[in-house]
Amino acid sequence: MPADPLSTDKPRPTRIPLAVYVLGLSVFALGTSEFMLSGILQPLARDLHVSIPKAGLLVSAFAVGMVVGAPALAAATLKLPRRTTLISLLAAFMLGQVAGAMASTYEVLFVSRVVSALACAGFWAVGAAVAVSLVPQNARARAMAIMVGGLSVANIAGVPAGSYLGQQAGWRSAFWAVAVLAAIGLIGVVALVPHTEVPTGADAPNLRRELRIYRDKQVWLALVTIALNAGAVFALFSYLAPLLTDVAGLPESQVPTVLGLFGVGGLVGTAIGGRVADAHLFGTMYGGIAASTVVLTLLAFLAEYRVAAIALALMLGVTAFTTAPALNARMFNVASAAPTLAGATTTASFNIGNTVGPWLGGLAISAHWGYQAVAWVGAAMAALGVLTTVIASRVHQRSRIVASSAHTPRPADPAPAHDAQRTEV
């Protein structure tokens, strides 16, 4: 039978389930809360009578809560239905935003940020595991790109809107707005995320079995690379508003626009990373982290020029978020035997960077090195991220060679000479 000229041998692209997009929508609310402080740092510091570096520690407080909460809540909820866990954590996050909006002192706000971060971390860890479980392995980066895309959209719309609200109606209004966003996300999760039963028997969740992933050095290399990449970005992003106003001379009213441009860059980067990372995982990691190193270095030199500072903020969003799908997919690949802890470890890794980066940036500012110093801190961390990616790539190649040789059948041993002679006789 002749071949149909209209037929094609190309496989049809994997369709991403609607539930993954719902999780991305929920991440939009979480990401807005996590990142919006960069746009309201100055009015918040003035209202609570604290310094800019001390106010910046609220970013680190959220990150610390994420670091602690991701593995702790992943382990605590391992045997619970994932949908129930997502609903509970998103509700707790919403209440944390309400508490932040009503905080009367810096200390109360600090605690509310940690509590909100714990819930956010658990949602991220379980949500990532759910997203990955709904698609085949060759679509993991695309699924994670959709979740990370929620962060990008948060930067495009949520963070600038929060900054605008903070300047026009007080910083507390931004927290109230995020509480409303969380409520909308909660409705979406309840309505559209499928209910799944907890596996039983041999497939039942087992914390001891999942903890074995930490014996693998590839998991630790992935963790360190993620943390360095995130720290490089947040060392700068946490202090981007004062850098733009005090160094580049940008009016405070224009800061939300630049934050929005960073988010546009993040959305572009996420789209690029989601498309190429499944096929070129290490190439995406190399290219994105190396490009971030260059962008941060240029920003350290050129931050006093408005056009350059704005353009480089946009480019940093592109480079930083290009790597995110690849970094997420890499962790799930090396820790595939423990998907829940893989998601928790990824979340913790990003937020270790989100904690260390602003802390090191704050130290540089407190040492009177100026706001441009945070770009140097970020560039140094990104350069280390390139190095760990090189090491991870080499370890990966060696493991593939070992695995290949283990599956190659050995040739039969030749018969001894005397046996051959005996056969011929």
mmCIF file of N, CA and C in Angstrom, residues 232 236 289-303 312 316 372 374-383:
data_model
loop_
_atom_site.group_PDB
_atom_site.id
_atom_site.type_symbol
_atom_site.label_atom_id
_atom_site.label_comp_id
_atom_site.label_asym_id
_atom_site.label_seq_id
_atom_site.Cartn_x
_atom_site.Cartn_y
_atom_site.Cartn_z
ATOM 1 N N ALA A 232 22.579 34.513 43.093
ATOM 2 C CA ALA A 232 23.140 35.535 42.212
ATOM 3 C C ALA A 232 22.073 36.551 41.808
ATOM 4 N N LEU A 236 20.973 40.847 43.852
ATOM 5 C CA LEU A 236 20.697 42.119 43.192
ATOM 6 C C LEU A 236 19.231 42.498 43.277
ATOM 7 N N ILE A 289 23.261 30.521 33.051
ATOM 8 C CA ILE A 289 24.036 30.981 34.212
ATOM 9 C C ILE A 289 25.223 31.827 33.772
ATOM 10 N N ALA A 290 25.887 31.431 32.684
ATOM 11 C CA ALA A 290 27.005 32.234 32.178
ATOM 12 C C ALA A 290 26.523 33.613 31.731
ATOM 13 N N ALA A 291 25.354 33.654 31.077
ATOM 14 C CA ALA A 291 24.813 34.938 30.649
ATOM 15 C C ALA A 291 24.464 35.819 31.846
ATOM 16 N N SER A 292 23.947 35.228 32.920
ATOM 17 C CA SER A 292 23.664 36.004 34.135
ATOM 18 C C SER A 292 24.942 36.594 34.714
ATOM 19 N N THR A 293 26.031 35.827 34.663
ATOM 20 C CA THR A 293 27.315 36.337 35.149
ATOM 21 C C THR A 293 27.728 37.590 34.385
ATOM 22 N N VAL A 294 27.580 37.544 33.073
ATOM 23 C CA VAL A 294 27.956 38.688 32.233
ATOM 24 C C VAL A 294 27.055 39.889 32.524
ATOM 25 N N VAL A 295 25.742 39.654 32.613
ATOM 26 C CA VAL A 295 24.790 40.742 32.840
ATOM 27 C C VAL A 295 25.058 41.424 34.186
ATOM 28 N N LEU A 296 25.286 40.640 35.225
ATOM 29 C CA LEU A 296 25.537 41.204 36.550
ATOM 30 C C LEU A 296 26.843 41.987 36.581
ATOM 31 N N THR A 297 27.856 41.485 35.886
ATOM 32 C CA THR A 297 29.134 42.201 35.819
ATOM 33 C C THR A 297 28.964 43.550 35.113
ATOM 34 N N LEU A 298 28.244 43.542 34.010
ATOM 35 C CA LEU A 298 27.984 44.792 33.293
ATOM 36 C C LEU A 298 27.196 45.770 34.159
ATOM 37 N N LEU A 299 26.235 45.245 34.917
ATOM 38 C CA LEU A 299 25.426 46.113 35.776
ATOM 39 C C LEU A 299 26.273 46.752 36.864
ATOM 40 N N ALA A 300 27.268 46.016 37.374
ATOM 41 C CA ALA A 300 28.156 46.589 38.382
ATOM 42 C C ALA A 300 28.916 47.796 37.837
ATOM 43 N N PHE A 301 29.255 47.745 36.545
ATOM 44 C CA PHE A 301 29.989 48.850 35.919
ATOM 45 C C PHE A 301 29.078 49.977 35.453
ATOM 46 N N LEU A 302 27.859 49.628 35.022
ATOM 47 C CA LEU A 302 27.024 50.591 34.295
ATOM 48 C C LEU A 302 25.757 51.006 35.029
ATOM 49 N N ALA A 303 25.640 50.667 36.321
ATOM 50 C CA ALA A 303 24.392 50.930 37.047
ATOM 51 C C ALA A 303 24.054 52.411 37.139
ATOM 52 N N LEU A 312 19.645 46.188 31.441
ATOM 53 C CA LEU A 312 20.285 45.034 32.081
ATOM 54 C C LEU A 312 19.355 44.355 33.080
ATOM 55 N N LEU A 316 18.570 40.475 32.833
ATOM 56 C CA LEU A 316 18.748 39.567 33.959
ATOM 57 C C LEU A 316 17.512 38.690 34.144
ATOM 58 N N GLN A 372 25.937 49.285 44.123
ATOM 59 C CA GLN A 372 26.517 48.562 42.999
ATOM 60 C C GLN A 372 27.245 47.301 43.438
ATOM 61 N N VAL A 374 26.153 44.985 45.222
ATOM 62 C CA VAL A 374 25.305 43.790 45.187
ATOM 63 C C VAL A 374 25.388 43.108 43.828
ATOM 64 N N ALA A 375 25.673 43.884 42.763
ATOM 65 C CA ALA A 375 25.852 43.281 41.440
ATOM 66 C C ALA A 375 27.128 42.442 41.396
ATOM 67 N N TRP A 376 28.176 42.909 42.071
ATOM 68 C CA TRP A 376 29.409 42.118 42.139
ATOM 69 C C TRP A 376 29.196 40.831 42.927
ATOM 70 N N VAL A 377 28.436 40.924 44.016
ATOM 71 C CA VAL A 377 28.116 39.722 44.800
ATOM 72 C C VAL A 377 27.382 38.714 43.917
ATOM 73 N N GLY A 378 26.395 39.205 43.161
ATOM 74 C CA GLY A 378 25.638 38.320 42.283
ATOM 75 C C GLY A 378 26.503 37.712 41.196
ATOM 76 N N ALA A 379 27.382 38.502 40.598
ATOM 77 C CA ALA A 379 28.256 37.993 39.538
ATOM 78 C C ALA A 379 29.169 36.884 40.057
ATOM 79 N N ALA A 380 29.699 37.056 41.270
ATOM 80 C CA ALA A 380 30.575 36.036 41.854
ATOM 81 C C ALA A 380 29.819 34.729 42.091
ATOM 82 N N MET A 381 28.586 34.833 42.586
ATOM 83 C CA MET A 381 27.793 33.632 42.831
ATOM 84 C C MET A 381 27.429 32.937 41.515
ATOM 85 N N ALA A 382 27.115 33.718 40.489
ATOM 86 C CA ALA A 382 26.781 33.121 39.200
ATOM 87 C C ALA A 382 27.991 32.418 38.599
ATOM 88 N N ALA A 383 29.175 32.997 38.731
ATOM 89 C CA ALA A 383 30.386 32.363 38.214
ATOM 90 C C ALA A 383 30.633 31.015 38.902
#
